[in-house]
XYZ file of N, CA, C and O in Angstrom:
536
model
N 33.034 38.133 9.716
C 32.636 36.659 9.776
C 33.215 35.856 8.560
O 32.902 36.107 7.702
N 33.916 34.866 8.958
C 34.530 34.185 7.930
C 33.820 32.982 7.436
O 32.713 32.441 8.549
N 33.595 32.586 5.964
C 32.780 31.542 5.991
C 33.820 30.209 6.021
O 34.930 30.116 5.934
N 32.903 29.221 6.434
C 33.491 28.016 6.658
C 34.202 27.361 5.281
O 33.569 27.668 4.267
N 35.332 26.654 5.446
C 35.717 25.838 4.312
C 35.253 24.755 4.205
O 35.167 23.597 5.014
N 34.594 24.261 3.014
C 33.622 23.295 2.712
C 34.028 22.389 1.593
O 34.441 22.931 0.525
N 34.335 21.064 1.780
C 34.711 20.220 0.877
C 33.577 19.365 0.543
O 32.724 18.891 1.101
N 33.259 19.469 -0.925
C 32.186 18.740 -1.451
C 32.487 17.117 -1.830
O 33.507 16.877 -1.957
N 31.429 16.319 -1.443
C 31.591 15.013 -1.704
C 31.933 14.396 -3.107
O 31.494 15.405 -4.268
N 32.518 13.335 -3.287
C 32.577 12.805 -4.622
C 31.426 12.094 -4.854
O 30.825 10.981 -4.437
N 30.553 12.891 -5.733
C 28.980 12.547 -6.232
C 29.253 11.492 -6.934
O 28.245 10.164 -6.584
N 30.101 11.005 -7.901
C 30.032 9.551 -8.192
C 30.389 8.478 -7.434
O 29.644 7.597 -7.692
N 31.043 8.498 -6.466
C 31.316 7.683 -5.460
C 30.023 7.297 -4.745
O 29.660 6.313 -4.399
N 29.435 8.295 -4.361
C 28.361 8.289 -3.434
C 27.209 7.761 -4.287
O 26.370 6.583 -3.952
N 26.877 8.016 -5.435
C 25.776 7.574 -6.462
C 26.264 5.948 -6.833
O 25.427 5.047 -6.733
N 27.402 5.631 -7.327
C 27.815 4.388 -7.794
C 27.726 3.456 -6.485
O 27.108 2.224 -6.391
N 28.022 3.756 -5.296
C 27.932 2.976 -4.066
C 26.376 2.753 -3.805
O 26.041 1.634 -3.492
N 25.756 3.930 -3.666
C 24.201 3.668 -3.413
C 23.339 2.724 -4.609
O 22.680 1.842 -4.167
N 23.604 3.089 -5.819
C 23.222 2.289 -6.868
C 23.521 0.944 -6.852
O 22.561 -0.205 -6.989
N 24.751 0.270 -6.756
C 25.373 -0.791 -6.782
C 24.328 -1.568 -5.690
O 24.017 -2.740 -5.909
N 24.370 -1.128 -4.249
C 23.555 -1.919 -3.304
C 22.236 -1.803 -3.606
O 21.472 -2.866 -3.512
N 21.595 -0.832 -4.003
C 20.092 -0.763 -4.286
C 19.792 -1.877 -5.432
O 18.583 -2.389 -5.405
N 20.459 -1.776 -6.558
C 20.312 -2.574 -7.766
C 20.225 -4.160 -7.171
O 19.306 -4.885 -7.315
N 21.358 -4.428 -6.340
C 21.539 -5.886 -5.705
C 20.166 -6.192 -4.795
O 19.775 -6.999 -5.265
N 19.940 -5.121 -3.978
C 18.556 -5.546 -3.243
C 17.641 -5.653 -4.303
O 16.529 -6.149 -3.575
N 17.399 -5.123 -5.422
C 16.203 -5.399 -6.253
C 16.671 -6.369 -7.072
O 15.735 -6.396 -8.211
N 17.470 -7.458 -7.023
C 17.475 -8.667 -7.679
C 18.500 -8.262 -9.045
O 18.325 -9.213 -9.797
N 19.312 -7.211 -9.173
C 19.928 -6.866 -10.318
C 21.322 -6.667 -9.967
O 21.706 -5.263 -9.678
N 22.143 -7.694 -9.399
C 23.318 -7.331 -9.083
C 24.574 -7.131 -10.104
O 25.337 -7.837 -10.250
N 24.213 -5.834 -10.746
C 25.345 -5.672 -11.887
C 26.517 -4.726 -11.471
O 26.244 -3.826 -10.416
N 27.515 -4.515 -12.170
C 28.657 -3.773 -11.821
C 28.056 -2.374 -11.920
O 27.073 -2.162 -13.088
N 28.420 -1.375 -11.095
C 28.162 0.105 -11.195
C 29.585 0.669 -10.813
O 30.079 0.667 -10.091
N 29.783 1.322 -12.159
C 31.318 1.788 -12.222
C 31.383 3.184 -12.667
O 30.323 3.795 -13.182
N 32.537 3.862 -12.787
C 32.787 5.173 -13.011
C 33.594 5.407 -14.405
O 33.390 6.412 -15.139
N 34.189 4.220 -14.878
C 34.601 4.145 -16.212
C 34.214 2.804 -16.982
O 33.916 1.800 -16.129
N 34.031 2.874 -18.120
C 33.871 1.582 -18.793
C 35.045 0.478 -18.663
O 36.087 1.011 -18.958
N 34.481 -0.588 -18.190
C 35.537 -1.734 -17.911
C 36.285 -2.074 -19.120
O 35.405 -2.088 -20.262
N 37.470 -2.502 -19.543
C 38.117 -2.917 -20.643
C 37.720 -4.167 -21.228
O 37.571 -4.535 -22.077
N 37.307 -5.060 -20.106
C 36.329 -6.390 -20.464
C 34.969 -6.159 -19.960
O 34.835 -6.157 -18.693
N 34.238 -5.701 -20.936
C 33.030 -5.301 -20.659
C 31.821 -6.626 -20.187
O 32.034 -7.458 -20.927
N 31.332 -6.235 -19.239
C 30.352 -7.292 -18.870
C 29.119 -7.220 -19.947
O 28.776 -5.898 -20.376
N 28.342 -7.787 -20.137
C 27.011 -7.805 -20.833
C 26.168 -6.767 -20.467
O 25.426 -6.084 -21.053
N 25.781 -6.605 -18.857
C 25.160 -5.514 -18.292
C 25.762 -4.783 -17.187
O 26.610 -5.448 -16.326
N 25.928 -3.635 -17.265
C 26.381 -2.719 -16.043
C 25.731 -1.403 -16.349
O 25.351 -0.999 -17.414
N 26.200 -0.466 -15.077
C 25.935 0.814 -15.300
C 27.264 1.640 -15.046
O 27.974 1.287 -14.356
N 27.176 2.866 -15.934
C 28.419 3.895 -15.628
C 27.874 5.129 -15.110
O 26.910 5.795 -15.957
N 28.080 5.698 -14.177
C 28.082 7.007 -13.404
C 29.330 7.867 -13.796
O 30.288 7.549 -13.455
N 28.798 9.000 -14.328
C 30.005 10.037 -14.686
C 29.389 11.442 -14.503
O 28.294 11.905 -14.936
N 30.518 12.283 -13.700
C 30.183 13.420 -13.676
C 30.303 14.114 -14.709
O 31.290 14.282 -15.181
N 29.394 14.893 -15.228
C 29.476 15.790 -16.614
C 29.560 17.469 -16.344
O 29.244 18.294 -17.271
N 29.487 17.604 -14.929
C 29.408 19.293 -14.411
C 28.549 19.296 -13.353
O 28.630 18.680 -12.582
N 27.970 20.519 -13.326
C 26.958 20.715 -12.089
C 27.731 22.120 -11.419
O 28.722 22.729 -12.030
N 27.242 22.598 -10.530
C 27.268 23.702 -9.792
C 27.382 23.672 -8.483
O 26.687 22.941 -7.685
N 28.120 24.517 -7.613
C 27.919 24.592 -6.101
C 26.614 25.410 -5.936
O 26.653 26.614 -6.688
N 25.859 24.748 -5.292
C 24.435 25.117 -4.995
C 24.378 26.463 -3.907
O 23.952 27.221 -4.058
N 25.063 26.162 -2.770
C 25.191 27.054 -1.545
C 26.659 26.976 -1.129
O 27.434 26.229 -1.700
N 26.980 27.718 -0.223
C 28.284 27.653 0.573
C 28.588 26.075 1.130
O 29.685 25.812 1.012
N 27.580 25.713 1.514
C 27.635 24.191 2.213
C 27.057 23.053 1.275
O 27.049 22.080 1.786
N 26.759 23.355 0.006
C 25.923 22.230 -0.927
C 26.462 22.422 -2.107
O 26.883 23.151 -2.902
N 26.536 21.105 -3.135
C 27.022 20.881 -4.328
C 25.686 20.430 -5.234
O 24.852 19.976 -4.618
N 25.694 20.630 -6.377
C 24.520 20.083 -7.337
C 25.281 19.631 -8.710
O 25.279 19.943 -9.645
N 25.780 18.453 -8.423
C 26.433 17.701 -9.701
C 25.498 17.255 -10.682
O 24.580 16.816 -10.357
N 25.799 17.565 -11.873
C 24.966 16.578 -13.132
C 25.831 15.556 -13.344
O 27.088 15.567 -13.608
N 24.964 14.526 -13.384
C 25.556 13.193 -13.839
C 24.868 12.450 -14.875
O 23.732 12.616 -14.846
N 25.543 11.848 -15.758
C 25.142 10.965 -16.636
C 25.021 9.577 -16.155
O 26.159 9.047 -15.589
N 24.246 8.765 -16.581
C 23.836 7.457 -16.010
C 23.681 6.592 -17.161
O 22.610 6.991 -18.006
N 24.533 5.719 -17.701
C 24.673 5.037 -18.746
C 24.253 3.451 -18.292
O 24.977 2.991 -17.588
N 23.466 2.899 -19.029
C 22.928 1.595 -18.612
C 23.096 0.509 -19.952
O 22.218 0.857 -20.945
N 24.134 -0.262 -19.664
C 24.344 -1.250 -20.787
C 23.305 -2.408 -20.652
O 23.152 -3.011 -19.402
N 22.993 -3.291 -21.607
C 22.144 -4.631 -21.393
C 22.648 -5.538 -22.623
O 23.044 -5.159 -23.591
N 21.940 -6.791 -22.292
C 22.344 -7.623 -23.620
C 21.205 -7.693 -24.812
O 21.434 -7.978 -25.749
N 20.242 -6.927 -24.519
C 19.388 -6.496 -25.371
C 18.579 -5.045 -25.280
O 18.988 -4.347 -24.340
N 18.037 -4.518 -26.239
C 17.357 -3.067 -26.215
C 16.642 -2.966 -24.944
O 16.604 -2.124 -24.127
N 15.852 -4.092 -24.765
C 14.675 -4.259 -23.741
C 15.537 -4.308 -22.435
O 15.003 -3.664 -21.201
N 16.656 -5.082 -22.119
C 17.368 -5.153 -21.077
C 17.968 -4.015 -20.533
O 17.875 -3.599 -19.609
N 18.575 -3.230 -21.622
C 19.381 -1.956 -21.363
C 18.180 -0.882 -20.970
O 18.328 -0.312 -19.786
N 17.054 -1.048 -21.600
C 15.856 -0.356 -21.166
C 15.716 -0.329 -19.869
O 15.388 0.579 -18.661
N 15.509 -1.720 -19.352
C 14.791 -1.848 -18.095
C 15.531 -1.479 -17.218
O 15.326 -1.271 -15.672
N 17.166 -1.667 -17.432
C 18.056 -1.486 -16.305
C 18.087 0.114 -16.063
O 18.073 0.454 -14.795
N 18.085 0.781 -17.388
C 17.872 2.087 -16.745
C 16.626 2.732 -16.075
O 16.502 3.411 -15.219
N 15.355 1.916 -16.444
C 14.120 2.210 -15.873
C 14.432 1.871 -14.378
O 13.897 2.836 -13.493
N 15.208 0.899 -14.008
C 15.289 0.372 -12.499
C 16.039 1.267 -11.909
O 16.215 2.055 -10.721
N 17.359 1.836 -12.480
C 18.159 2.831 -11.903
C 17.751 4.241 -11.939
O 17.790 4.699 -10.761
N 16.781 4.396 -12.718
C 16.108 5.954 -12.626
C 15.218 6.008 -11.559
O 15.126 6.889 -10.583
N 14.580 4.783 -11.334
C 13.449 4.686 -10.273
C 14.308 4.796 -8.780
O 13.856 5.567 -7.938
N 15.362 3.959 -8.609
C 15.915 3.744 -7.328
C 16.758 5.107 -7.055
O 16.777 5.401 -5.928
N 17.198 5.840 -7.974
C 17.722 7.008 -7.852
C 16.845 8.305 -7.242
O 17.207 9.229 -6.555
N 15.594 7.880 -7.560
C 14.560 8.944 -7.069
C 14.425 8.776 -5.447
O 13.686 9.460 -4.772
N 14.857 7.583 -5.042
C 14.759 7.252 -3.536
C 16.193 7.548 -2.967
O 16.390 7.131 -1.718
N 16.974 8.066 -3.662
C 18.454 8.352 -3.000
C 18.370 9.466 -1.779
O 19.223 9.557 -1.069
N 17.577 10.435 -1.901
C 17.642 11.521 -0.745
C 17.629 10.919 0.823
O 17.078 9.705 0.970
N 18.482 11.446 1.403
C 18.657 10.960 2.685
C 20.368 10.904 3.247
O 21.233 11.502 2.262
N 20.848 10.068 4.045
C 22.112 10.057 4.296
C 22.746 8.817 3.578
O 22.231 7.603 3.862
N 23.677 8.948 2.635
C 24.058 7.751 1.932
C 25.735 7.975 2.030
O 26.419 8.620 1.797
N 26.163 6.735 2.727
C 27.526 6.541 2.908
C 28.256 8.000 3.611
O 29.139 8.522 3.460
N 27.511 8.282 4.422
C 27.991 9.634 5.438
C 27.809 11.066 4.683
O 28.167 12.036 5.397
N 26.856 10.862 3.547
C 26.747 12.146 3.046
C 25.211 12.640 2.993
O 24.413 11.442 2.516
N 24.946 13.633 3.211
C 23.683 14.204 3.167
C 23.108 14.256 1.716
O 23.707 15.204 1.330
N 22.030 13.614 1.300
C 21.499 13.950 0.057
C 20.091 14.766 -0.117
O 19.524 13.678 0.822
N 20.060 15.509 -0.426
C 18.910 16.493 -0.083
C 17.690 16.076 -1.272
O 16.446 15.687 -1.190
N 17.921 16.228 -2.465
C 17.259 15.681 -3.629
C 17.704 15.365 -5.059
O 18.918 15.708 -5.207
N 17.014 14.735 -5.907
C 17.562 14.423 -7.311
C 16.812 14.915 -8.012
O 15.320 14.849 -7.943
N 16.839 15.593 -9.342
C 16.197 15.925 -10.453
C 16.780 15.572 -11.760
O 17.812 15.805 -12.044
N 15.696 15.210 -12.486
C 15.932 14.625 -13.533
C 16.030 15.588 -14.512
O 15.310 16.353 -14.811
N 17.107 15.731 -15.359
C 17.445 16.839 -16.471
C 17.641 16.167 -17.813
O 17.605 17.160 -18.649
N 17.578 14.976 -18.114
C 17.457 14.436 -19.099
C 16.877 13.138 -19.182
O 17.426 12.253 -18.426
N 15.705 12.742 -19.606
C 15.063 11.208 -19.481
C 15.661 10.395 -20.196
O 16.649 10.752 -21.286
N 15.402 9.087 -20.194
C 16.093 8.015 -20.759
C 15.954 8.177 -22.273
O 14.819 8.446 -22.700
N 17.196 7.715 -23.080
C 17.017 7.867 -24.367
C 17.861 6.667 -25.075
O 18.818 6.261 -24.296
N 17.876 6.227 -25.889
C 18.469 5.075 -26.727
C 19.832 5.556 -26.998
O 19.696 6.496 -27.891
N 20.661 4.880 -26.853
C 21.931 5.634 -27.127
C 23.103 4.192 -27.341
O 23.765 3.866 -26.362
N 22.808 3.639 -28.578
C 23.766 2.733 -28.713
C 25.184 2.926 -28.330
O 25.863 4.022 -28.840
N 26.027 2.079 -27.623
C 27.592 2.057 -27.608
C 27.975 2.468 -28.804
O 28.196 1.776 -30.020
N 28.987 3.525 -29.176
C 29.614 3.928 -30.235
C 30.506 3.263 -30.845
O 31.225 3.189 -32.042
N 31.221 2.271 -29.833
C 32.386 1.713 -30.185
C 31.950 0.242 -30.600
O 32.476 -0.331 -31.432
N 30.950 -0.425 -29.804
C 30.541 -1.822 -30.017
C 29.418 -2.009 -30.615
O 28.913 -2.905 -30.668
N 28.432 -1.147 -30.545
C 26.775 -0.940 -31.066
C 26.113 -1.579 -29.858
O 25.117 -2.107 -30.323
N 26.603 -2.091 -28.521
C 26.085 -2.754 -27.708
C 24.636 -1.643 -27.387
O 24.771 -0.745 -27.304
N 23.617 -2.392 -26.986
C 22.485 -1.741 -26.613
C 22.708 -0.984 -25.209
O 23.581 -1.512 -24.217
N 22.224 0.420 -25.187
C 22.596 1.318 -23.945
C 21.387 2.320 -23.929
O 21.099 2.648 -25.126
N 21.242 2.641 -22.825
C 20.081 3.920 -22.670
C 20.937 4.724 -21.681
O 21.769 4.452 -20.802
N 20.712 5.937 -21.636
C 21.233 6.899 -20.925
C 20.138 8.096 -20.203
O 19.255 8.207 -20.819
N 20.522 8.551 -19.129
C 19.740 9.518 -18.412
C 20.612 10.503 -17.974
O 21.602 10.070 -17.677
N 20.064 11.565 -17.377
C 20.784 12.721 -16.967
C 20.116 13.230 -15.485
O 18.908 13.498 -15.659
N 20.842 13.506 -14.326
C 20.405 13.926 -13.223
C 21.292 14.857 -12.211
O 22.460 14.878 -12.958
N 20.689 15.752 -11.656
C 21.243 16.648 -10.820
C 21.214 16.056 -9.374
O 19.908 16.081 -9.181
N 21.948 15.787 -8.593
C 21.872 15.506 -7.128
C 22.348 16.584 -6.318
O 23.571 16.978 -6.223
N 21.656 17.191 -5.472
C 21.756 18.165 -4.483
C 22.432 17.748 -3.407
O 21.516 16.904 -2.428
N 23.883 17.629 -2.765
C 24.191 16.937 -1.791
C 25.013 17.983 -0.612
O 25.532 18.964 -1.058
N 25.045 17.774 0.293
C 25.563 18.842 1.301
C 27.114 18.419 1.315
O 27.720 17.324 1.390
N 27.915 19.174 1.495
C 29.573 18.852 1.611
C 29.720 18.906 3.073
O 28.615 18.972 4.056
N 31.067 18.873 3.498
C 31.385 18.617 4.905
C 32.452 19.780 5.301
O 33.392 20.197 4.650
N 32.109 20.492 6.622
C 33.224 21.798 6.694
C 34.442 21.034 7.177
O 34.295 19.983 7.788
N 35.495 21.798 7.216
C 36.887 21.408 7.536
C 37.029 21.946 9.055
O 36.634 22.900 9.344
């Protein structure tokens, strides 16, 4: 019996799309990006895949770093807290991708931007999501 060929989803695209909409729906329409913009807005969120493993033949468990910038330490904290809470609600079908669960693997930490000293908080999650068979 042959195993199916399964392509895993782009976790960063799924999470940035989800967070962008969820933050906007909760009154925080900030940019949610995969790279730090060259012209940095005062507030934004960056989602970056930093590893993870294939969970099963048909699912992936990427590890993502979520960095939240704000105009002050408290604004960066609040954006991280809201993003963290909203990611807890990501299980379901998101942009055609089944997301099973999210597990926090690193809680929020104060991490001022090393280039600009701008206020920033960061946390890390693993998101278990289903791939698609070819």
